[in-house]
Short mmCIF file of C-alpha atoms and ligand atoms in Angstrom, two decimals:
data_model
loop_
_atom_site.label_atom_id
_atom_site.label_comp_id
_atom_site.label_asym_id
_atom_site.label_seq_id
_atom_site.Cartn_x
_atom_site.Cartn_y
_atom_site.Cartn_z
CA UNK A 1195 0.00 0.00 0.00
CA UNK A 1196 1.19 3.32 -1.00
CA UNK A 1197 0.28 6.45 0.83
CA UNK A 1198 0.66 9.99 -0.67
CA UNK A 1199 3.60 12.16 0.35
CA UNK A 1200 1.21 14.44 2.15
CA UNK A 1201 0.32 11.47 4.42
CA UNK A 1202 3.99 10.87 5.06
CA UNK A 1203 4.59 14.88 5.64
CA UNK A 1204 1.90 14.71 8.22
CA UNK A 1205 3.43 11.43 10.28
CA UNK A 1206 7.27 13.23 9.85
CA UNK A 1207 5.84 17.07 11.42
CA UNK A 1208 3.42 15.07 14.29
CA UNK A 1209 6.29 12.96 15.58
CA UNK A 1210 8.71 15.73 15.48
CA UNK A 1211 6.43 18.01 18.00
CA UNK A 1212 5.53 15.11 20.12
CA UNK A 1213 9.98 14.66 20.36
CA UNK A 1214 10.78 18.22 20.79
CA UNK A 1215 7.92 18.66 23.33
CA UNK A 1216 9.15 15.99 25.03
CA UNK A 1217 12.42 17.51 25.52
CA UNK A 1218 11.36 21.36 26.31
CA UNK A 1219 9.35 18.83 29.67
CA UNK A 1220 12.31 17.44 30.27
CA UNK A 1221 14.56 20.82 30.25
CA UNK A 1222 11.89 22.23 31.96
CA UNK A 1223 12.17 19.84 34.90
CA UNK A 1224 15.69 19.55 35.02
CA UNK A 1225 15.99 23.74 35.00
CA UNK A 1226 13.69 23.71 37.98
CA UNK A 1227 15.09 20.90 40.03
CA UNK A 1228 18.61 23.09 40.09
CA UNK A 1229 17.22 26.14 41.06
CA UNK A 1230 14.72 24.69 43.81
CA UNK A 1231 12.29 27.50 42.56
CA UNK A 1232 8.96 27.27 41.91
CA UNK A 1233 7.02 29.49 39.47
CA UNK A 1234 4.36 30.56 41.73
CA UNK A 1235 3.10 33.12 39.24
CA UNK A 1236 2.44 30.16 37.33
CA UNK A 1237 -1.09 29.62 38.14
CA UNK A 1238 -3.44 26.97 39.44
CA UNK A 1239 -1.72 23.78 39.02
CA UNK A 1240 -3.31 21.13 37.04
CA UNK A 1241 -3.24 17.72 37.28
CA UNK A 1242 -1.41 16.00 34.53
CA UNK A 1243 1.51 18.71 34.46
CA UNK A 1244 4.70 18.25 36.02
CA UNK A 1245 3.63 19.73 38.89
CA UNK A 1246 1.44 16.78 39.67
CA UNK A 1247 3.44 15.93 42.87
CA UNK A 1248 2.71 18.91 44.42
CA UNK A 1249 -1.31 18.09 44.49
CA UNK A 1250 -0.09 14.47 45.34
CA UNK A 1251 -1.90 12.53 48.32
CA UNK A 1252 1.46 10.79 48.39
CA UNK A 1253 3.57 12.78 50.42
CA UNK A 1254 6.83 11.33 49.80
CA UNK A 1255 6.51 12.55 46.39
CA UNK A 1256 6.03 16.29 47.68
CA UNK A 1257 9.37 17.96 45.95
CA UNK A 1258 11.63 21.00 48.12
CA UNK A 1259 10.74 24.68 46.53
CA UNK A 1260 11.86 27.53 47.96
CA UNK A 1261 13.28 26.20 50.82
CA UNK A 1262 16.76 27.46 50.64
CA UNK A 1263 18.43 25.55 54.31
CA UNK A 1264 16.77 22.55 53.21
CA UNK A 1265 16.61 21.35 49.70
CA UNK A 1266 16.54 17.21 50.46
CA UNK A 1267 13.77 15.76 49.26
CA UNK A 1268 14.00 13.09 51.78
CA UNK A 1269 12.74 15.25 54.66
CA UNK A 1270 10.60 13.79 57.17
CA UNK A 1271 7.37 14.95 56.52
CA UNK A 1272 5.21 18.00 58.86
CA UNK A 1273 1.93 17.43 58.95
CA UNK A 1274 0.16 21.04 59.52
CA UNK A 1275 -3.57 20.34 60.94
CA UNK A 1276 -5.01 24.01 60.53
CA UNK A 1277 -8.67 24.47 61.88
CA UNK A 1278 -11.18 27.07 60.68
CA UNK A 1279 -14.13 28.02 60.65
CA UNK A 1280 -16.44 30.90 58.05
CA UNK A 1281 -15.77 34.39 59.79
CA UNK A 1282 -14.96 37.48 58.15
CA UNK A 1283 -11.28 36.87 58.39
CA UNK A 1284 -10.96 33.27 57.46
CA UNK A 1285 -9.77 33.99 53.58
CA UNK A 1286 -7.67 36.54 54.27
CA UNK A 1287 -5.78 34.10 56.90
CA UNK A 1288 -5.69 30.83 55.04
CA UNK A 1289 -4.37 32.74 52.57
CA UNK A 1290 -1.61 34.09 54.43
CA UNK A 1291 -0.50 30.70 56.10
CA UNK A 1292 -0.97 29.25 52.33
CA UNK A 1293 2.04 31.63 51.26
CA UNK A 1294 4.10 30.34 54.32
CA UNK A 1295 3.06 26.89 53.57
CA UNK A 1296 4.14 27.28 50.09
CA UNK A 1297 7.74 28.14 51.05
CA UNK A 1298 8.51 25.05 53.43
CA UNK A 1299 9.68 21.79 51.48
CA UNK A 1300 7.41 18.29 52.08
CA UNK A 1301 4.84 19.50 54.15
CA UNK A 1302 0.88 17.94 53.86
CA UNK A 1303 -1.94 20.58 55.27
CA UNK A 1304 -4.99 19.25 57.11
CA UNK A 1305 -7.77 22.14 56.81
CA UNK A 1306 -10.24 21.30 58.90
CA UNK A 1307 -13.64 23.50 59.13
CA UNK A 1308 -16.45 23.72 61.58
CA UNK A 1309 -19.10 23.21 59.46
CA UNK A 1310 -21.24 20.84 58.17
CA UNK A 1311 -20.16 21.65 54.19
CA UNK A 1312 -16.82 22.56 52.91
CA UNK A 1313 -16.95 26.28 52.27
CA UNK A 1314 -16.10 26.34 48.21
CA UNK A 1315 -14.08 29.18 48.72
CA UNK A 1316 -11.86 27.57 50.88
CA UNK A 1317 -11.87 24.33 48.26
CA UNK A 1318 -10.85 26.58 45.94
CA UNK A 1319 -8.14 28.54 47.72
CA UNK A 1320 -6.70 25.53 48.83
CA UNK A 1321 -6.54 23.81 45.12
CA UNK A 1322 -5.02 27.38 44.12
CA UNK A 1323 -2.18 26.49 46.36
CA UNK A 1324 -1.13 23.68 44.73
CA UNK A 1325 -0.13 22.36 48.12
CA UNK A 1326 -0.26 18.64 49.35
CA UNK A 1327 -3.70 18.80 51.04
CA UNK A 1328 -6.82 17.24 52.54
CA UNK A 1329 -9.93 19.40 53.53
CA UNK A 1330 -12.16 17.74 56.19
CA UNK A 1331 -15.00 18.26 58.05
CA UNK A 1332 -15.53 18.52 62.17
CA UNK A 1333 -18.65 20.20 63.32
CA UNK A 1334 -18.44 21.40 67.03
CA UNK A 1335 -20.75 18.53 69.09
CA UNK A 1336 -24.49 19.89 69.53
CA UNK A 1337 -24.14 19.86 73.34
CA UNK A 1338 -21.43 22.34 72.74
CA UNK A 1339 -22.43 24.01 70.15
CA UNK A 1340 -25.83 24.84 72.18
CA UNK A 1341 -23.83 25.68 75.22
CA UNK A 1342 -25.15 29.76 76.10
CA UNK A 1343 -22.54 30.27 79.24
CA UNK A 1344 -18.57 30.61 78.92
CA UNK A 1345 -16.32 30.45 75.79
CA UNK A 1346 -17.06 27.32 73.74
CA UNK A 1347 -14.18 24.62 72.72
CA UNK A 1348 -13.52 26.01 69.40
CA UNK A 1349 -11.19 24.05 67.23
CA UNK A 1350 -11.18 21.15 69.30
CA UNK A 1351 -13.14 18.60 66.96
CA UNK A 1352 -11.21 20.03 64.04
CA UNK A 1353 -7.83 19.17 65.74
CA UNK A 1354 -9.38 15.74 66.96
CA UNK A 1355 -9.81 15.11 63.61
CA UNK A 1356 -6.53 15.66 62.44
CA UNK A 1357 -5.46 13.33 64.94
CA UNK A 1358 -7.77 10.91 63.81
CA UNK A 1359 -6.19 11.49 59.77
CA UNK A 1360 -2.77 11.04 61.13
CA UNK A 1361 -3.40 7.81 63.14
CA UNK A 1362 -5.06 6.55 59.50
CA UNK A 1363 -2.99 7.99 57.03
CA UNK A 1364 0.59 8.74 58.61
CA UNK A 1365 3.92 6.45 58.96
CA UNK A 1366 6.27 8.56 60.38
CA UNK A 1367 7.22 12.76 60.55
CA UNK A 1368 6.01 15.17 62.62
CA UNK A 1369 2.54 16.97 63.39
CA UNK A 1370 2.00 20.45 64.52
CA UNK A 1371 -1.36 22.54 65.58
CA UNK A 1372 -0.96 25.82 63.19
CA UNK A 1373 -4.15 27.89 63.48
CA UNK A 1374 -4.87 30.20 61.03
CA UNK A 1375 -4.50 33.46 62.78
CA UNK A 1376 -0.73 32.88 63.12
CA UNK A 1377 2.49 34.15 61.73
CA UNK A 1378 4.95 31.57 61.47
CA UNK A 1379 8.60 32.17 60.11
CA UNK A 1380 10.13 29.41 57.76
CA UNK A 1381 12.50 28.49 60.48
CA UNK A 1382 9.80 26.86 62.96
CA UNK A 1383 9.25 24.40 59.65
CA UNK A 1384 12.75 23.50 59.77
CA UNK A 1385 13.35 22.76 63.27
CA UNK A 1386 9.93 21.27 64.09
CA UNK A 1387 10.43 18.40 61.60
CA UNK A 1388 13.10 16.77 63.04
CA UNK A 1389 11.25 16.60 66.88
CA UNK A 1390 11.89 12.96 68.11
CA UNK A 1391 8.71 13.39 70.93
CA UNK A 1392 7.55 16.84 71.92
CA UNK A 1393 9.19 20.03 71.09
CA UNK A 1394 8.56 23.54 72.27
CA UNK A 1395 9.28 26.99 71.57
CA UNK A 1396 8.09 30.25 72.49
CA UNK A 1397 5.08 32.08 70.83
CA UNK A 1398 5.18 35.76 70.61
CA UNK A 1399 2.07 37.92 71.38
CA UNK A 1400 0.45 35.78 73.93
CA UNK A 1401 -1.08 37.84 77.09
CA UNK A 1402 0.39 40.19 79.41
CA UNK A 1403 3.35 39.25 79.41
CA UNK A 1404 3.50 38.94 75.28
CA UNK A 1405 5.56 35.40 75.14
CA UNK A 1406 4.71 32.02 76.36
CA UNK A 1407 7.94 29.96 76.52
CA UNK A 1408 9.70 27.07 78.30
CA UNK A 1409 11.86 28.33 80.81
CA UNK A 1410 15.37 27.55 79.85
CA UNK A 1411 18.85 28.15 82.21
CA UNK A 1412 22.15 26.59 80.85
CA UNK A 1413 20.18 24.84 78.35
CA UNK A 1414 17.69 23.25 81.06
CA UNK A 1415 14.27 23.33 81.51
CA UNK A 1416 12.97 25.14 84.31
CA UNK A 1417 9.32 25.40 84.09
CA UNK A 1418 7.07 27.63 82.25
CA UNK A 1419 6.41 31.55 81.56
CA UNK A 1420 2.70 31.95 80.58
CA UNK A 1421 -0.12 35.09 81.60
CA UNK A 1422 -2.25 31.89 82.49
CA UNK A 1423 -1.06 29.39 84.75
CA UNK A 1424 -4.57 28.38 85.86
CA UNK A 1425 -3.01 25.38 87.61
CA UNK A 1426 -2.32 23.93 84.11
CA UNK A 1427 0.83 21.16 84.21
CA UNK A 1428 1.79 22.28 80.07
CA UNK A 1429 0.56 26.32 80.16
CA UNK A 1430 1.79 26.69 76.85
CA UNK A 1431 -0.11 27.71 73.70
CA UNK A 1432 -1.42 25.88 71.16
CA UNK A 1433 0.98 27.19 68.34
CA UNK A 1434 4.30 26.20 71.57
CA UNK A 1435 4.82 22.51 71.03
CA UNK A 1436 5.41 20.14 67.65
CA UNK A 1437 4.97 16.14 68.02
CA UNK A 1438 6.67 13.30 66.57
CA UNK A 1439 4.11 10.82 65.21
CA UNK A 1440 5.46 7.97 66.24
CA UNK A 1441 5.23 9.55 69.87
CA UNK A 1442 1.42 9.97 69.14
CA UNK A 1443 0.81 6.55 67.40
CA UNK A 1444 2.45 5.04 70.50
CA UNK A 1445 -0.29 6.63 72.65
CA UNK A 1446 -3.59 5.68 70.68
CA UNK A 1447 -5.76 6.88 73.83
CA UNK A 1448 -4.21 10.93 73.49
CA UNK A 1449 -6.45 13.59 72.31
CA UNK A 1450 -7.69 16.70 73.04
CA UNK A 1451 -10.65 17.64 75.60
CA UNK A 1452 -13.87 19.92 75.15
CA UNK A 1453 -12.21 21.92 77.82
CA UNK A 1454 -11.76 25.82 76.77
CA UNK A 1455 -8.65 27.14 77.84
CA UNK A 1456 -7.26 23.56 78.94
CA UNK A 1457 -7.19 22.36 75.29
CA UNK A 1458 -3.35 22.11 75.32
CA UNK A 1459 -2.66 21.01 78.52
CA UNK A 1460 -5.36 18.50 78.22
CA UNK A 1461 -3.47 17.08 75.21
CA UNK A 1462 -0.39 16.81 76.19
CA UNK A 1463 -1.11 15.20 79.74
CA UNK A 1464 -3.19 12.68 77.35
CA UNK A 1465 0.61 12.42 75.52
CA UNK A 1466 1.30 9.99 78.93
CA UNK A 1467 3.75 8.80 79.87
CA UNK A 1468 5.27 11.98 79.25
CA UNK A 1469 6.70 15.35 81.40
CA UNK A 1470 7.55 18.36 81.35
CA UNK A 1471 11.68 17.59 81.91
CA UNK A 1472 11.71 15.12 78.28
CA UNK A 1473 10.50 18.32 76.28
CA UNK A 1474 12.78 19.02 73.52
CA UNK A 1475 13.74 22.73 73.60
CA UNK A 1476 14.10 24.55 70.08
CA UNK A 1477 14.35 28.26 68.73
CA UNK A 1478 18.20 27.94 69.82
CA UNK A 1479 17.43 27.39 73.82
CA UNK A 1480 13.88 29.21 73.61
CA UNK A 1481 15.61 32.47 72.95
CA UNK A 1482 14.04 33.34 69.11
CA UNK A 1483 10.53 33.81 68.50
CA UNK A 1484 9.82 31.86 65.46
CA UNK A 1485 5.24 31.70 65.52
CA UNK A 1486 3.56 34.61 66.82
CA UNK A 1487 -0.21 34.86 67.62
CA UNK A 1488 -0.96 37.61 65.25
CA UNK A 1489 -4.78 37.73 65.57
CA UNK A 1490 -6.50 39.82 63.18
CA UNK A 1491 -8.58 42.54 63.90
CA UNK A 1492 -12.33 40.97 64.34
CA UNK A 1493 -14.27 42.60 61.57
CA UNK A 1494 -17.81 42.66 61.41
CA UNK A 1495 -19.86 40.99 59.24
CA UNK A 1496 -20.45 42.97 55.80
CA UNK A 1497 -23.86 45.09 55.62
CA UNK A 1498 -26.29 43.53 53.29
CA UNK A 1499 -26.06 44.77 49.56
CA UNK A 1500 -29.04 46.49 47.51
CA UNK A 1501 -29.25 43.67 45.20
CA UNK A 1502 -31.77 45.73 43.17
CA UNK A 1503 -30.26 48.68 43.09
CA UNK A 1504 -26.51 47.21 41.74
CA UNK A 1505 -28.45 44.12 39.89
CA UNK A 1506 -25.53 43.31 37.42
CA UNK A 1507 -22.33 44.82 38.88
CA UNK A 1508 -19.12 43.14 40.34
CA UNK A 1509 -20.65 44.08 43.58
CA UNK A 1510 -23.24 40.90 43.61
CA UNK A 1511 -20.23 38.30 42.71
CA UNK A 1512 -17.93 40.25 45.25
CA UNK A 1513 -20.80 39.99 47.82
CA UNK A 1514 -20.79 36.16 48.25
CA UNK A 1515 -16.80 36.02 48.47
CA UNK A 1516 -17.72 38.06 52.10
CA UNK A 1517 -19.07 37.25 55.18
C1 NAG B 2553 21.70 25.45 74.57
O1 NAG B 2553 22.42 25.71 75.75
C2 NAG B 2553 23.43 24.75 76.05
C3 NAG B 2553 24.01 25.08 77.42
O2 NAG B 2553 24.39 26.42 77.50
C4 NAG B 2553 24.47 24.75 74.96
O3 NAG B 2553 25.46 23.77 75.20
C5 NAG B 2553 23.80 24.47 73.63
O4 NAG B 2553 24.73 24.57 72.59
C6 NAG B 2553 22.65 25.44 73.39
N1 NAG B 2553 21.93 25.01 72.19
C7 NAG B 2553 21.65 25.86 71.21
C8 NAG B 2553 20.97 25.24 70.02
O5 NAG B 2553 21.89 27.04 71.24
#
């Protein structure tokens, strides 16, 4: 069978842009492996690119980026459980810890709302990130939820959850309670990965006396500075202390109590056998501040718009991104 010279013109240009767009991938790849940077002007990242391993479930996959201290790819891996819940601030926050999430190397990120539905602009934020993710579900209890007297224990199914994920899903690394209203420098991410049980450092902006920190002489721990002792045997924040998981997967009873205000302490005594003495002290002796409990200004819930009087306008679409 003969086929016209066209036909063979057609097979000789196809297979030459299949082989040179094979190699452009491949420089491509190579270019970025070298200079441990990551595009992220880029845009979303969609599955089926190169970039695949970012989205990954598999972890071990995940690939170093900006990271410039540590660019092995064979970093234990920090599992980041982040609870939230829809308030005025929440975008503007998850943002913000998305861009410091996006600088540190092998990390997966737990977002875990308060709410019976995933909020889609969170989905979508998240997907944005092209971060190794899952986004889960923990309503607050009923009973709690209900509850009319007192502060109520925010966060605390959200992190129980988490707890629950790593128990299922996670082999080895290190876990760490990073709410959203948080500013976290890239050198807590490197020094909270390699915790062999329970590390702690101080947190910046906390009470009175604006730190809550191990107390540390000649490298020893001495006991603890914290505006709110309250009797507590760990009176550190919730942001103070990184675990191995190992440490947790060898206690399958720990967890955290419906107790506001004794969240952390009620964790960590659950972390038994374990005290105060074994804690591993980081932040070079406890003496940098490396996570500071920013807080955002509590805004108010947006006024409602005149849908009839700006019918048609960015306003509407702008409208449901608020609270
Ligand atoms: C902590 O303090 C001890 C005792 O002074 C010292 O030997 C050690 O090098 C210090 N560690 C760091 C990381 O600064």
């Amino acid at each position: 069978m003969r086929l016209p010279l066209t036909m063979y013109l057609v097979i000789f240009v196809s297979a030459s842009v299949v082989f040179y767009q094979y190699h452009l991938s491949k420089a491509w790849m190579i270019s970025h492996n070298n200079s441990q940077f990551r595009d992220l002007s880029a845009g979303p990242i969609e599955k089926g690119t190169n970039y695949t391993y970012y989205a990954s479930k598999n972890i071990s996959q995940a690939v170093p980026c900006t990271d410039f201290s540590l660019s092995n790819p064979q970093l234990p891996p920090l599992y980041i459980i982040t609870p939230t819940y829809r308030r005025p601030e929440q975008l503007a926050e998850l943002t913000r810890l998305a861009h410091t999430l996006m600088l540190t190397p092998n990390i997966h990120w737990l977002v875990i709302e308060d709410a019976e539905q995933k909020t889609e602009l969170v989905t979508d934020l998240l997907q944005r990130t092209g971060l190794s993710y899952d986004h889960l579900l923990a309503p607050m209890p009923e009973i709690y939820k209900k509850k009319k007297k007192g502060p109520k224990p925010r966060g605390v199914s959200n992190r129980n959850k988490g707890l629950a994920w790593i128990r299922k899903y996670a082999k080895d690394g290190v876990f760490y309670f990073a709410d959203d209203d948080n500013t976290y420098d890239l050198q807590l991410f490197r020094e909270i990965r390699y915790t062999k049980q329970v590390s702690m450092f101080p947190v910046g902006l906390i009470t009175k006396l604006g730190v809550s920190s191990p107390i540390v002489r000649n490298g020893k721990f001495m006991g603890f500075y914290d505006g709110w002792m309250a009797g507590r045997k760990f009176p550190v924040d919730m942001a103070g202390f990184a675990v191995s998981v190992n440490f947790l997967l060898e206690r399958p009873k720990a967890e955290m109590p419906f107790k506001p205000g004794f969240e952390e302490d009620g964790f960590l005594k659950s972390l038994v056998p374990f005290e105060p003495y074994e804690i591993e002290l980081l932040a070079e002796n406890c003496t940098k501040i490396w996570v500071w409990h920013t807080q955002a200004k509590r805004n108010d819930p947006s006024q409602p718009l005149d849908f009839a009087k700006y019918n048609n306008t960015n306003l509407v679409l702008l409208k449901h991104i608020l609270v």
